[in-house]
Coordinates of C-alpha atoms in Angstrom, one line a residue:
Chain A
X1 CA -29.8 8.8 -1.0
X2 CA -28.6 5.8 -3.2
X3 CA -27.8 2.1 -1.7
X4 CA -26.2 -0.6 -2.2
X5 CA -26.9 -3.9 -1.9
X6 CA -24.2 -6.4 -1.3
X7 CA -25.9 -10.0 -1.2
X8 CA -22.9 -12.3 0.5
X9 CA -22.1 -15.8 -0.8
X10 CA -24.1 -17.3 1.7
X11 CA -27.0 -15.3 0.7
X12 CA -27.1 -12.7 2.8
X13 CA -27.6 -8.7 1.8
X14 CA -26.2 -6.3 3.1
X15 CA -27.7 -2.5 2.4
X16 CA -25.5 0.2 2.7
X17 CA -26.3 4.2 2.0
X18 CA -24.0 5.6 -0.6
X19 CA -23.2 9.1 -1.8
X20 CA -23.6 9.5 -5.9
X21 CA -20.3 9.5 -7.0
X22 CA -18.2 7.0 -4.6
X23 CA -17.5 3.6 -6.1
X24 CA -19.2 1.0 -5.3
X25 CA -15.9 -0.6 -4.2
X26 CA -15.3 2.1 -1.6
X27 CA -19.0 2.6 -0.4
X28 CA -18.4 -1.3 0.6
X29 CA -14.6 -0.7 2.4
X30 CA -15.7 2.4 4.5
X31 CA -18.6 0.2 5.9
X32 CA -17.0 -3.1 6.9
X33 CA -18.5 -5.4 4.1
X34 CA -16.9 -8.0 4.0
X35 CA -15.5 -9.3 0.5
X36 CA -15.0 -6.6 -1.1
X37 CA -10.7 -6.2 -0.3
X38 CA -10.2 -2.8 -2.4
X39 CA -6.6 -3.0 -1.5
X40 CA -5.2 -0.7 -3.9
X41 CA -7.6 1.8 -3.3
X42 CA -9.2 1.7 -6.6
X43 CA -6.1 2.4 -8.8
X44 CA -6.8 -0.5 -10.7
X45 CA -3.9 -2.8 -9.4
X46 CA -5.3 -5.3 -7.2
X47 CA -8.5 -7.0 -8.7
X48 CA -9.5 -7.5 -5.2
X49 CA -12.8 -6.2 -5.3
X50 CA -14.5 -8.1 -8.3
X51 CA -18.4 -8.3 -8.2
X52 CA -21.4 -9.7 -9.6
X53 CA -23.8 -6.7 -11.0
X54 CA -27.4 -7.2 -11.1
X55 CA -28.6 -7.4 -14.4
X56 CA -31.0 -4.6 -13.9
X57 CA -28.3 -2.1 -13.9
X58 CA -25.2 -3.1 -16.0
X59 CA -26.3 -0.7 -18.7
X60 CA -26.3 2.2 -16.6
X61 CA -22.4 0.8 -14.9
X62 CA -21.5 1.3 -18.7
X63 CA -18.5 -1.4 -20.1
X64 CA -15.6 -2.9 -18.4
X65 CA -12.2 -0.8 -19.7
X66 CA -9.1 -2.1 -21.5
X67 CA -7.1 -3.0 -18.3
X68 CA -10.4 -3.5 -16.1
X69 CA -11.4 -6.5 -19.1
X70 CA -8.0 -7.9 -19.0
X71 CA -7.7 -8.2 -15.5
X72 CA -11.4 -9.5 -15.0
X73 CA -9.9 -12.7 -16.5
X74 CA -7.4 -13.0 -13.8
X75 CA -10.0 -12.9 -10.5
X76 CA -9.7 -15.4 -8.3
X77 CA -13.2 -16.1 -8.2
X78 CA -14.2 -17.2 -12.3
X79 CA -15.9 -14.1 -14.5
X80 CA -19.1 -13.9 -15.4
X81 CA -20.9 -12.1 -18.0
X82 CA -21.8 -10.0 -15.1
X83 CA -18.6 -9.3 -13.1
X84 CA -17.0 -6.1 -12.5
X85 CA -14.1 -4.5 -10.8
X86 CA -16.1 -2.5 -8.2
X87 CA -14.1 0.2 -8.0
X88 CA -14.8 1.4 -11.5
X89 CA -18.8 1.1 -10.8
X90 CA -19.9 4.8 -9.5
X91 CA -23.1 4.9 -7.9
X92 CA -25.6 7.4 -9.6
X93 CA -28.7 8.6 -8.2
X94 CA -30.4 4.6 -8.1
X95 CA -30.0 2.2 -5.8
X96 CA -27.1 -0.8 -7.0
X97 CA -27.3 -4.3 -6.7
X98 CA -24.0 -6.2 -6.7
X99 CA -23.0 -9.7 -5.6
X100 CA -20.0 -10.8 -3.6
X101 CA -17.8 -13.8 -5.2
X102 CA -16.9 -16.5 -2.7
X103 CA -13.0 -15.5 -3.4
X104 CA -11.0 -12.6 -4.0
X105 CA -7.2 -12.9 -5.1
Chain B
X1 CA -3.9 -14.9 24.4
X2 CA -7.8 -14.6 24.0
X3 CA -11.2 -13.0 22.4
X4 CA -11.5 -11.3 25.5
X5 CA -8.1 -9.0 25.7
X6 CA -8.5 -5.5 25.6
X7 CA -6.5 -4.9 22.4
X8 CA -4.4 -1.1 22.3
X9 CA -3.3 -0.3 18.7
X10 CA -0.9 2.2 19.0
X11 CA -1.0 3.8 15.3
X12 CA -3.7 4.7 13.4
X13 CA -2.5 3.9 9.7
X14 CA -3.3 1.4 7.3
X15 CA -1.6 -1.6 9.4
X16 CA -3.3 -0.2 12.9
X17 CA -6.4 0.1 11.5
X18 CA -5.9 -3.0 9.8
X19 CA -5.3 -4.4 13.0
X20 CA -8.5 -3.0 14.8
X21 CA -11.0 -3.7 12.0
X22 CA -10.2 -7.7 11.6
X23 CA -9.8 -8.0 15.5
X24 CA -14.0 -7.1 15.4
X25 CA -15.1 -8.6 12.0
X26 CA -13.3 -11.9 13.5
X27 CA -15.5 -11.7 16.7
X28 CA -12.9 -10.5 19.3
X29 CA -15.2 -9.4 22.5
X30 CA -12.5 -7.5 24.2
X31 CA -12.1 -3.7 23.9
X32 CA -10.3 -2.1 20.9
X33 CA -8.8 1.2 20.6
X34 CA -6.9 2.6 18.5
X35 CA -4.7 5.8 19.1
X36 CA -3.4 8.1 16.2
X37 CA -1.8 11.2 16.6
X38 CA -3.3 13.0 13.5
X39 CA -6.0 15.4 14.2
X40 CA -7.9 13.2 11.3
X41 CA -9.8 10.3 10.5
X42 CA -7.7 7.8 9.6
X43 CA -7.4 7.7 5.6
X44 CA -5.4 5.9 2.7
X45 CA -2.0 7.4 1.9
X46 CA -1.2 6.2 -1.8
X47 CA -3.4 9.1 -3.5
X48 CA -1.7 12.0 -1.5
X49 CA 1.2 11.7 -4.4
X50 CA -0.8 11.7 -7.3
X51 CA -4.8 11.9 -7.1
X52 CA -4.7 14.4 -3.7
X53 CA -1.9 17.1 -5.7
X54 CA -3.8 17.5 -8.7
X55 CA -7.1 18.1 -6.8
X56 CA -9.0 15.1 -8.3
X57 CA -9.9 13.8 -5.4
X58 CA -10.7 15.7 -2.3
X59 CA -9.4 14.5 1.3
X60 CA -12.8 13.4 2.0
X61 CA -12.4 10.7 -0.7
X62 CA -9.5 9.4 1.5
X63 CA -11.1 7.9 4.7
X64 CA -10.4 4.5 5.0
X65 CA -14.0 4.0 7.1
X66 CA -16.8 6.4 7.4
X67 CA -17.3 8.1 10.4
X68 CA -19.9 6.1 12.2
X69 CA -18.2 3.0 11.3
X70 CA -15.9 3.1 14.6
X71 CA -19.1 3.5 16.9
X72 CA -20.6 0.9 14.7
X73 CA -17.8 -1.8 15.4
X74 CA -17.2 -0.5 18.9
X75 CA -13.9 0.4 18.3
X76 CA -12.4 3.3 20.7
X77 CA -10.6 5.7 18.3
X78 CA -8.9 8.2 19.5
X79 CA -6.8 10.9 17.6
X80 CA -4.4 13.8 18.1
X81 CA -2.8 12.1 21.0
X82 CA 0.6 10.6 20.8
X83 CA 1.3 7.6 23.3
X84 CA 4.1 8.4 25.2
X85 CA 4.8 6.4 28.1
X86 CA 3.7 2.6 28.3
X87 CA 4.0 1.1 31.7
X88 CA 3.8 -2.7 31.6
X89 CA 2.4 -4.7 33.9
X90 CA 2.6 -9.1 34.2
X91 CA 2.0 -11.0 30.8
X92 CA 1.7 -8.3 27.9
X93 CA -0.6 -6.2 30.0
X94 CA -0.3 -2.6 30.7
X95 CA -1.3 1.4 30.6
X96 CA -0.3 3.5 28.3
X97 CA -0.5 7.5 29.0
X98 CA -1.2 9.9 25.9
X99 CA 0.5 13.6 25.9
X100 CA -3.3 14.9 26.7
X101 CA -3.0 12.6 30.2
X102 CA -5.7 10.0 28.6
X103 CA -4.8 6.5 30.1
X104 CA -5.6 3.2 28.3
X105 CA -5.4 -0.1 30.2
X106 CA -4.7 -3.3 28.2
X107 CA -4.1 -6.8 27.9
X108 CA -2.4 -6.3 24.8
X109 CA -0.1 -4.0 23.0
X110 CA 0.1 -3.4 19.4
X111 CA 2.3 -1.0 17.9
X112 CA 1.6 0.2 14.1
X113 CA 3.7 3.4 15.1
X114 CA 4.6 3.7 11.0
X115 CA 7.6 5.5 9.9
X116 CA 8.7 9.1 9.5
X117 CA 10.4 11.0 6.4
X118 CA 14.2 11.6 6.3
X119 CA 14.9 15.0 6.5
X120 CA 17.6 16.2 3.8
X121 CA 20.4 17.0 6.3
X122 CA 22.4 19.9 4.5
X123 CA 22.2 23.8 5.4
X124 CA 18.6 25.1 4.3
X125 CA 17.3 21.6 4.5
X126 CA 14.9 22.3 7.1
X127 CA 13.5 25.9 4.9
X128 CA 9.7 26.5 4.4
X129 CA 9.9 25.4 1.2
X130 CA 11.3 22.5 1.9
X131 CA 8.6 19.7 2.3
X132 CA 8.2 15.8 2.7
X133 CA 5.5 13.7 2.3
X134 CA 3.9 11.4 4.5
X135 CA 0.9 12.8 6.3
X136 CA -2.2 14.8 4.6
X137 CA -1.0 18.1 6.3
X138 CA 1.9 17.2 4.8
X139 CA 0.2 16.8 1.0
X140 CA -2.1 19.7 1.9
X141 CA 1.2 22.2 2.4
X142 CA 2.3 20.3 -1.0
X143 CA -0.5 20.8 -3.0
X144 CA -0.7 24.3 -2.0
X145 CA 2.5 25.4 -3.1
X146 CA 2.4 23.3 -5.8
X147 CA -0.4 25.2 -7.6
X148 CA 2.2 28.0 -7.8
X149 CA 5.1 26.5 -8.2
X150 CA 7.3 27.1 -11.8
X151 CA 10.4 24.8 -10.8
X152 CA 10.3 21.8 -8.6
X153 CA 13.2 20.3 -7.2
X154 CA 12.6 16.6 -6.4
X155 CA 15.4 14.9 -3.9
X156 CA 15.3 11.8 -4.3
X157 CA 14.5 9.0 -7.3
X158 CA 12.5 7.0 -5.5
X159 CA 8.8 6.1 -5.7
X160 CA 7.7 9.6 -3.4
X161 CA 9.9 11.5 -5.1
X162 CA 9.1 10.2 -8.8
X163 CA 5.2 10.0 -8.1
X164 CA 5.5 14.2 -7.1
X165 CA 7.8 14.8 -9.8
X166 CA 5.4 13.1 -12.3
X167 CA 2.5 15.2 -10.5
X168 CA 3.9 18.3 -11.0
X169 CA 5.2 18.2 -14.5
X170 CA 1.5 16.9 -15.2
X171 CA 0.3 20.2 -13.4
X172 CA 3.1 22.1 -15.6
X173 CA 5.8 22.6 -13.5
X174 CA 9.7 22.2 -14.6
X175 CA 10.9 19.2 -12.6
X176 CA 14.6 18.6 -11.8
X177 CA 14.8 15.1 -10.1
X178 CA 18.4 14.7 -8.0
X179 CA 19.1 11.2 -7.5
X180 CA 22.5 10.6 -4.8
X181 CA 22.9 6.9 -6.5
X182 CA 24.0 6.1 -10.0
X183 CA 20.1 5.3 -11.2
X184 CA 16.7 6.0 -9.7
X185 CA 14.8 3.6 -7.6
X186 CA 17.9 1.7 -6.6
X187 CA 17.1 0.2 -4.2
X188 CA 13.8 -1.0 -5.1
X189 CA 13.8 -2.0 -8.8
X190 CA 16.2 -3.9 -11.2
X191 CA 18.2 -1.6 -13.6
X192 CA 15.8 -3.1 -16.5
X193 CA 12.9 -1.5 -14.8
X194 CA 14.5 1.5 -13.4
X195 CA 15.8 2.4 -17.1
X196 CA 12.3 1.6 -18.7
X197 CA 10.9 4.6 -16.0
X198 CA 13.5 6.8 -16.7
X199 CA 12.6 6.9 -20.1
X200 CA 8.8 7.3 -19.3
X201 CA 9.1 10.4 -16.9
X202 CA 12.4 11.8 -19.1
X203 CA 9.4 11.7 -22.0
X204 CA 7.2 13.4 -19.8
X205 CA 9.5 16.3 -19.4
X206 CA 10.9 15.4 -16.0
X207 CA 15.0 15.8 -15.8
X208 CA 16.9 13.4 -13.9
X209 CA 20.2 13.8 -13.0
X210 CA 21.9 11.0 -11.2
X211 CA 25.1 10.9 -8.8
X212 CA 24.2 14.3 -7.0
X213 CA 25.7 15.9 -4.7
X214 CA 23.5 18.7 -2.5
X215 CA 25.5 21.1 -0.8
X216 CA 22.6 23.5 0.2
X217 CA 19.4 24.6 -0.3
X218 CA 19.5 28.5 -1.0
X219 CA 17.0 30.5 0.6
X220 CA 15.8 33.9 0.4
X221 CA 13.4 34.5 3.5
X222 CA 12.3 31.2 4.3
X223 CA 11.7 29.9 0.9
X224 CA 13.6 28.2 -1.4
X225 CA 15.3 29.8 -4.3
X226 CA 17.8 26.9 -5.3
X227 CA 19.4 23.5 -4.6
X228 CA 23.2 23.7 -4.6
X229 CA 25.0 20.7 -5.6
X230 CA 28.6 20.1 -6.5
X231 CA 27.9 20.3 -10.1
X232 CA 26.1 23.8 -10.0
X233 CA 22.6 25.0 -8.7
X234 CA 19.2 24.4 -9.6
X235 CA 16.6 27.1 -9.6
X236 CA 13.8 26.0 -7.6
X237 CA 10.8 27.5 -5.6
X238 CA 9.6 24.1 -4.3
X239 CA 11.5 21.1 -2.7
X240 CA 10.1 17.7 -2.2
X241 CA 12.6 15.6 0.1
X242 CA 11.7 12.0 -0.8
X243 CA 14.9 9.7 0.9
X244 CA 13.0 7.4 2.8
X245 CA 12.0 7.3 5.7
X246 CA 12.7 5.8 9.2
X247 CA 10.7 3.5 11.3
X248 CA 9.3 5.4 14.5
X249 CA 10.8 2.6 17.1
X250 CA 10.9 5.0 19.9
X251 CA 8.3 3.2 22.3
X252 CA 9.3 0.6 21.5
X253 CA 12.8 0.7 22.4
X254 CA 11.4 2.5 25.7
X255 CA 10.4 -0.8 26.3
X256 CA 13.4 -2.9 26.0
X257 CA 12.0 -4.3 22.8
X258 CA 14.7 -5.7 20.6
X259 CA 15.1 -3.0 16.9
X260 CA 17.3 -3.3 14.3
X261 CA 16.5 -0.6 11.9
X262 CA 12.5 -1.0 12.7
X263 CA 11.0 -3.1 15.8
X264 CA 12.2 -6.7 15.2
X265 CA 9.3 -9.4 15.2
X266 CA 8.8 -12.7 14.7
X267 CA 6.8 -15.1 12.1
X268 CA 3.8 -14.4 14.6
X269 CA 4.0 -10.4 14.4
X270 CA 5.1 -10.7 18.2
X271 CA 8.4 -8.2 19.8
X272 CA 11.6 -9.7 21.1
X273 CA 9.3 -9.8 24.8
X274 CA 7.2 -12.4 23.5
X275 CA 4.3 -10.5 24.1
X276 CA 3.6 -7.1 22.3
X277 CA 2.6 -7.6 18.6
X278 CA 4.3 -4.8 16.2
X279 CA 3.2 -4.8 12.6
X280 CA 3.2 -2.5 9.1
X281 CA 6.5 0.0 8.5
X282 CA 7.9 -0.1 11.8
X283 CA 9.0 -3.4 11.8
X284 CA 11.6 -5.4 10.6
X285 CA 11.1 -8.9 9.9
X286 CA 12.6 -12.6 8.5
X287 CA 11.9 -12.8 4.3
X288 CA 8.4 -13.8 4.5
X289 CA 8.4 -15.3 1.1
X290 CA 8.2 -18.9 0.3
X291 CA 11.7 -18.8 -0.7
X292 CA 13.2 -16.4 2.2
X293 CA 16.1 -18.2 3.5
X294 CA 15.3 -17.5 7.2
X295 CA 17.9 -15.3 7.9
X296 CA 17.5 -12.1 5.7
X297 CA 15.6 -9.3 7.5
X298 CA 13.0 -7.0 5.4
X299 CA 11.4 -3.8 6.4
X300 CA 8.9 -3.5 3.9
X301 CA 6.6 -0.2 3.5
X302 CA 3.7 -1.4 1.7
X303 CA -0.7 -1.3 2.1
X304 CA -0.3 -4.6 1.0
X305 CA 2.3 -5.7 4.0
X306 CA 0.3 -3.5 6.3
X307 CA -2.7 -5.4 5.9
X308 CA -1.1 -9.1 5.7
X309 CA 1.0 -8.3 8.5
X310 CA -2.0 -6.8 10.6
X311 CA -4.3 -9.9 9.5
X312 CA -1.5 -12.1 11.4
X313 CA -1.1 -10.3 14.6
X314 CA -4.7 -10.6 14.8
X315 CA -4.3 -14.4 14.3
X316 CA -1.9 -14.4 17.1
X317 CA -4.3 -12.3 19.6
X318 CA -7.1 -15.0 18.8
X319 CA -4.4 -17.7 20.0
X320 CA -4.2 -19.0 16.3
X321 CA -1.0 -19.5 15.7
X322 CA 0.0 -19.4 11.6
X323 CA 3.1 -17.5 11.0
X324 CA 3.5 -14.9 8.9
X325 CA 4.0 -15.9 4.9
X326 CA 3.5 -13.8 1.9
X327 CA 4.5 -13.1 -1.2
X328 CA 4.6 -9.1 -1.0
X329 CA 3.1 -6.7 -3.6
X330 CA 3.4 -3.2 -4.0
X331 CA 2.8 -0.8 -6.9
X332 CA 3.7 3.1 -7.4
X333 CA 1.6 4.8 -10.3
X334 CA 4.2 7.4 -11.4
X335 CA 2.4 9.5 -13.9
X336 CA 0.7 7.2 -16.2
X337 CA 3.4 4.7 -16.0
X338 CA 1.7 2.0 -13.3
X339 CA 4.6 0.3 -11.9
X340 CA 3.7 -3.0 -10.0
X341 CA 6.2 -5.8 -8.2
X342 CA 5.4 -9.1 -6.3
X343 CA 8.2 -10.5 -4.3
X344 CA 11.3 -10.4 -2.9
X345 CA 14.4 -9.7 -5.8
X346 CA 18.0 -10.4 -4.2
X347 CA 21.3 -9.9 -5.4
X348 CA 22.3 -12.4 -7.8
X349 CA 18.4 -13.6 -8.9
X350 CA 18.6 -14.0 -12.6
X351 CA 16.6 -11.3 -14.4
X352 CA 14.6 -12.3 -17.7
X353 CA 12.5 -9.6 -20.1
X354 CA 9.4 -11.2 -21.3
X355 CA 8.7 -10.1 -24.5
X356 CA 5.7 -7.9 -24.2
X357 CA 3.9 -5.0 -26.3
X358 CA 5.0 -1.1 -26.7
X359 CA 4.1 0.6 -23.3
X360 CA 4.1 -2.6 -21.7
X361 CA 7.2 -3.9 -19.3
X362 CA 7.6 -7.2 -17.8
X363 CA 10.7 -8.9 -16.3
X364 CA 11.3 -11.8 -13.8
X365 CA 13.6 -12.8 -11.4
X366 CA 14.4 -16.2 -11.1
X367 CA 16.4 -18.0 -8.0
X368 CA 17.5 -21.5 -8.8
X369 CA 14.8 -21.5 -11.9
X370 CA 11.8 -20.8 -9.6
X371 CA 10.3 -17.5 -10.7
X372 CA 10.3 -15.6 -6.9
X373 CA 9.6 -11.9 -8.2
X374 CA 8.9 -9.8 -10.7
X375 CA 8.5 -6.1 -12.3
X376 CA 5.4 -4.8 -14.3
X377 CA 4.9 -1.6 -15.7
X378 CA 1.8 -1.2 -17.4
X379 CA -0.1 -4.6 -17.9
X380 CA -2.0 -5.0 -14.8
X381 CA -3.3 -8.6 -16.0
X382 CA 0.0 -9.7 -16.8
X383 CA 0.9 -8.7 -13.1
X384 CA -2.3 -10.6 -11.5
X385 CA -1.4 -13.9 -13.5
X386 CA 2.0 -13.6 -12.0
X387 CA 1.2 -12.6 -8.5
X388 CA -1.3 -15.7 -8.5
X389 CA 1.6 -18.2 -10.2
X390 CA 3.8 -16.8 -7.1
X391 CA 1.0 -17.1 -4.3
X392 CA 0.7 -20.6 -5.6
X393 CA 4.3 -21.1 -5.9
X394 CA 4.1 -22.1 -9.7
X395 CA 7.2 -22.5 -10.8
X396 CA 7.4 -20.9 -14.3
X397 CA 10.7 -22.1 -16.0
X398 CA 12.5 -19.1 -17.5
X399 CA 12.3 -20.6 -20.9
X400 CA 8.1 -20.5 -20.0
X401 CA 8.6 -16.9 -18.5
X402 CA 10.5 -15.6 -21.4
X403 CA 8.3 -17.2 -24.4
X404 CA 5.2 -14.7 -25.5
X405 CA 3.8 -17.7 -26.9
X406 CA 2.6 -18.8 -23.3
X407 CA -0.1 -16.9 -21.9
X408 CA 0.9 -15.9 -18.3
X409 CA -3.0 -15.8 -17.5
X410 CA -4.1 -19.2 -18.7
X411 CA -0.7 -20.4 -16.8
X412 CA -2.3 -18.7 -13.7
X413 CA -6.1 -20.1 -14.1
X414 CA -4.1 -23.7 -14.3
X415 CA -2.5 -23.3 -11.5
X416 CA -5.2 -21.7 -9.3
X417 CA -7.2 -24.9 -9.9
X418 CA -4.5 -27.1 -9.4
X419 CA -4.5 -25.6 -5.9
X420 CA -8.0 -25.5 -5.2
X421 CA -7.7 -29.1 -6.1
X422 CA -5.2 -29.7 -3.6
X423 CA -6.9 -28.2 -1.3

């Protein structure tokens, strides 16, 4: 079983288990981590979960889409090279390592 | 009130949950529970118009936790049991009975009791076929019939009733919409808007006829056949009632709390007895917006009030006391038209189209020159920049609003540091 690894502004990682096919964004709401809001419930309205991806993985994540780019520059917290909306990562059969932002909108 | 309360949430939707969830992952050391009357875990309710009808996503996909999250947390959930009898004792405290005879003791009562579909009120309106949609059993009879279903008959042009109709023209059905008012979503959009996603689901095959009358619904044993109105009937072997729905105020008001069209609460989430906290679709509460005037009341049924309100009862357990503001959001994917608002529109705000590309839909509403609230349909970054200029209570001139020339999202990253900055 995949996981995901949630390291917290302050540092701190968080490892969750994750079934192939769930987002990233919802692996993280179902289990109480904290900063990642999902509050649209990953129909790309909210921007509320925005994350930092490892570097390791951000091929496999594939490329931000047209409304997911646009919106990336709106987060509350400033985008990265790396940053994501999580709900549009799906977790495969590896492990994922994402970062929290100190701010969500 | 303290850490230490034991907590009842009475609900288990989004705001109940809500309610339970922050009340742990802000430290509280009383006990939770939380009591829904589903059979199920509790799950998200946005998807069972669109993603949970076409099969895309299973009800599994819903849950709003995972199962072991609730032992995890040490939260007592308990579901298929309805609360039906509270008996209060000094301060807030109490026990409330279930119908299975399970008692909970508390220090502290929170209703989340939700709302429940109007029923179309007309001979035949209660026929097997004849279905609203609120609950997953609800979307589970939906999606069943649905699969065989030639012509649907949608009551009701608002965002239910338009997010089914799109769903089932999308899965190939015939779709008749009957709207009672003179345009769809009427009560919820500006005219601009509404006329914008008439066009979108009229292009997608979806008939709406406006000003309806329904007399009956015609049944041939049990099931629909038709939906008489005054103007003539409608072949149909599926009806979706979507014309609101009511807020469940029932325990409340079996506890002397004040309700006006939902349980009436305060800036703090707290009932007219000072004590019990009410949040989410059953209540009724002052314009929470930075530009409410004090005096209008809103019921607003939203995930996004659900979980704002819920984050300020739990304030007001912890004895923190910061009222309730917000600028509201909401969206309602109808096909694959993705309506989003932000704010609070009122008669006489001044409406102003931004010019924007094809597809794309923006307006804003302006009261006294202030941007309070506007209407997207799809450009989900133009609808972030403008929900952050709100929640920092940016100003944004009409002349600035209505000039393409301005980018809304540089407007937004300026302000955003302006209020960090102020901070």
């Amino acid at each position: 079983m995949p996981k995901v690894f949630y390291t917290q502004p302050d540092g701190t990682v968080v490892a969750v288990a994750a079934s192939p096919g769930d987002s990233v964004m919802a692996t993280a709401v179902r289990n109480g981590v904290s900063g990642v809001v999902g509050q649209c419930g990953g129909s790309l309205s909210c921007a509320t979960c925005h994350v930092y991806v490892d570097e390791a993985h951000r091929d496999e994540l594939g490329t931000p889409g047209e409304d997911e780019d646009e919106m990336l520059d709106c987060t509350a917290s400033d985008r990265e090279d790396s940053s994501r909306l999580s709900c549009q990562l799906i977790i495969g059969e590896g492990d994922v390592h994402v970062t929290v932002p100190p701010e969500q909108l | 009130m303290s850490r230490d309360d034991d907590v009842l949430v009475v609900g288990a939707g989004q705001a109940g949950v809500q309610v339970a969830c922050l009340l742990r992952d802000a430290g509280h050391r009383g006990a939770v529970t939380l009591v829904g009357e589903e059979p199920v875990p509790p799950y998200q309710r946005p998807p069972l118009s669109k993603g949970f009808l076409t099969g895309s996503l299973g009800a599994d996909a819903l849950a709003l936790r995972d199962q072991d999250y609730w032992g995890a947390r040490d939260i007592g959930l308990v579901l298929g049991e309805a609360v039906t009898e509270v008996v209060r004792g000094g301060h807030g405290s109490g026990r409330a009975r279930t119908d299975r005879g399970r008692t909970v003791a508390f220090d502290r009562l929170v209703l989340a009791t939700g709302a429940t579909p109007r029923r179309l009120d007309v001979p035949g309106g209660d026929a097997d076929g004849v279905l609203t949609l609120r609950t997953l059993a609800d979307a589970g009879r939906l999606r069943d019939r649905l699969r065989a279903a030639r012509d649907v008959v949608v009551v009701g042009g608002g965002f239910i009733g338009l997010e089914v109709a799109a769903t089932a023209a999308a899965l190939g059905a015939r779709v008749v919409v009957l709207e009672a008012g003179s345009r769809i979503l009427g009560r919820v959009v500006s005219e601009a808007t509404a006329q914008h996603l008439a066009a979108h689901h009229h292009a997608n095959g979806v008939e709406i006829r406006t000003r309806a009358r329904i007399v009956e619904v015609v049944t041939d044993g049990g099931d629909a056949r038709a939906v008489l109105t005054t103007d003539g009937a409608v072949r149909a072997d599926l009806v979706l009632v979507g014309i609101g729905a009511a807020p469940r105020t029932g325990l409340a008001a079996s506890l002397g709390l004040r309700t006006d069209g939902g349980v009436v609460v305060d800036e703090h989430a707290l009932a007219s007895d000072g004590t019990t906290l009410a949040v989410g679709d059953c209540t009724v509460l002052a314009d929470p917006t930075p530009w409410g005037d004090g005096e209008t009341s809103v019921r607003l049924e939203s995930v996004d009030h659900a979980v704002e309100h819920a984050a300020t009862a739990v304030r007001t357990i912890l004895g923190e006391s910061t009222p309730h503001t917000a600028v509201p959001w909401f969206w309602s994917d109808q096909g694959s038209a993705k309506l989003q608002i932000v704010g609070l529109r009122r008669p006489g705000d001044v409406a102003t189209l931004r010019p924007s590309g094809s597809g794309r839909h923006v307006v804003g509403f302006h009261r006294r020159g202030r941007l309070v609230a506007a209407e997207v349909v799809g450009s989900p970054a133009e609808f972030m920049a403008l929900r952050t200029l709100l929640g920092a209570r940016h100003p944004v001139p009409v002349e600035v609003f209505a000039d393409p020339e301005v980018a809304l999202r540089q407007l937004a990253k300026q302000a955003r540091s302006a209020t960090v900055t102020a901070r």
